[in-house]
Amino acid sequence: ILMNDTLNEIYENLIQFGGFFDPDNLQEQIAELTQQSLNPDLWNDQDAARALLQKKAAKERELNDFMAMESEYANLKELYAMA
């Protein structure tokens, strides 16, 4: 039961992080930044293009970090169920 309590605590923390990371919103922001990066005029201003791509990369890292935590939780829960 102790391990199950720990898993529940991890899940609650993950949910709180989900609110912080807001994966749905991150996906929308990444899609919008991707659309902006497709504008050929963007590349007329190299600094703006670089800033946009850096922002997009940061959002993608945030989303990947959250998804990795979510995956780790699922793995832990599955391993506990098998024990």
Tab-separated table of C-alpha atoms in Angstrom, residues 8-76:
chain	number	residue	atom	x	y	z
A	8	ASN	CA	-0.766	8.415	-6.139
A	9	GLU	CA	1.403	11.250	-4.820
A	10	ILE	CA	3.480	11.191	-8.000
A	11	TYR	CA	0.288	11.306	-10.047
A	12	GLU	CA	-1.010	14.293	-8.093
A	13	ASN	CA	2.298	16.097	-8.667
A	14	LEU	CA	2.115	15.258	-12.351
A	15	ILE	CA	-1.380	16.723	-12.551
A	16	GLN	CA	-0.110	19.898	-10.881
A	17	PHE	CA	2.776	20.050	-13.359
A	18	GLY	CA	0.264	19.498	-16.145
A	19	GLY	CA	-1.484	22.665	-15.050
A	20	PHE	CA	1.843	24.464	-15.059
A	21	PHE	CA	2.981	23.064	-18.400
A	22	ASP	CA	-0.537	22.995	-19.917
A	23	PRO	CA	0.289	20.492	-22.682
A	24	ASP	CA	-2.736	21.383	-24.837
A	25	ASN	CA	-1.805	25.056	-24.779
A	26	LEU	CA	1.837	24.216	-25.513
A	27	GLN	CA	0.767	22.199	-28.559
A	28	GLU	CA	-1.317	25.117	-29.793
A	29	GLN	CA	1.578	27.541	-29.271
A	30	ILE	CA	3.966	25.224	-31.117
A	31	ALA	CA	1.518	24.933	-34.010
A	32	GLU	CA	1.163	28.724	-34.167
A	33	LEU	CA	4.925	29.232	-34.055
A	34	THR	CA	5.320	26.622	-36.786
A	35	GLN	CA	2.833	28.498	-38.959
A	36	GLN	CA	4.691	31.751	-38.345
A	37	SER	CA	7.974	30.096	-39.289
A	38	LEU	CA	6.494	29.142	-42.676
A	39	ASN	CA	6.014	32.789	-43.600
A	40	PRO	CA	8.725	33.540	-46.182
A	41	ASP	CA	8.875	37.179	-45.066
A	42	LEU	CA	10.026	36.099	-41.617
A	43	TRP	CA	13.423	35.280	-43.021
A	44	ASN	CA	13.943	38.905	-44.084
A	45	ASP	CA	14.686	39.621	-40.419
A	46	GLN	CA	17.247	37.072	-39.245
A	47	ASP	CA	17.001	38.171	-35.598
A	48	ALA	CA	13.222	37.751	-35.572
A	49	ALA	CA	13.510	34.370	-37.285
A	50	ARG	CA	16.107	33.200	-34.765
A	51	ALA	CA	13.991	34.426	-31.825
A	52	LEU	CA	10.901	32.656	-33.174
A	53	LEU	CA	12.756	29.375	-33.694
A	54	GLN	CA	14.295	29.592	-30.222
A	55	LYS	CA	10.879	30.194	-28.691
A	56	LYS	CA	9.444	27.254	-30.623
A	57	ALA	CA	12.305	24.994	-29.504
A	58	ALA	CA	11.777	26.026	-25.862
A	59	LYS	CA	8.052	25.227	-26.070
A	60	GLU	CA	8.843	21.859	-27.655
A	61	ARG	CA	11.292	21.069	-24.825
A	62	GLU	CA	8.653	21.973	-22.221
A	63	LEU	CA	6.118	19.715	-23.895
A	64	ASN	CA	8.619	16.866	-24.265
A	65	ASP	CA	9.621	17.163	-20.602
A	66	PHE	CA	6.006	16.907	-19.494
A	67	MET	CA	5.320	13.976	-21.807
A	68	ALA	CA	8.433	12.201	-20.498
A	69	MET	CA	7.219	12.626	-16.907
A	70	GLU	CA	3.799	11.337	-17.880
A	71	SER	CA	5.360	8.314	-19.576
A	72	GLU	CA	7.581	7.571	-16.564
A	73	TYR	CA	4.537	7.651	-14.307
A	74	ALA	CA	2.685	5.207	-16.565
A	75	ASN	CA	5.710	2.894	-16.528
A	76	LEU	CA	5.972	3.022	-12.735
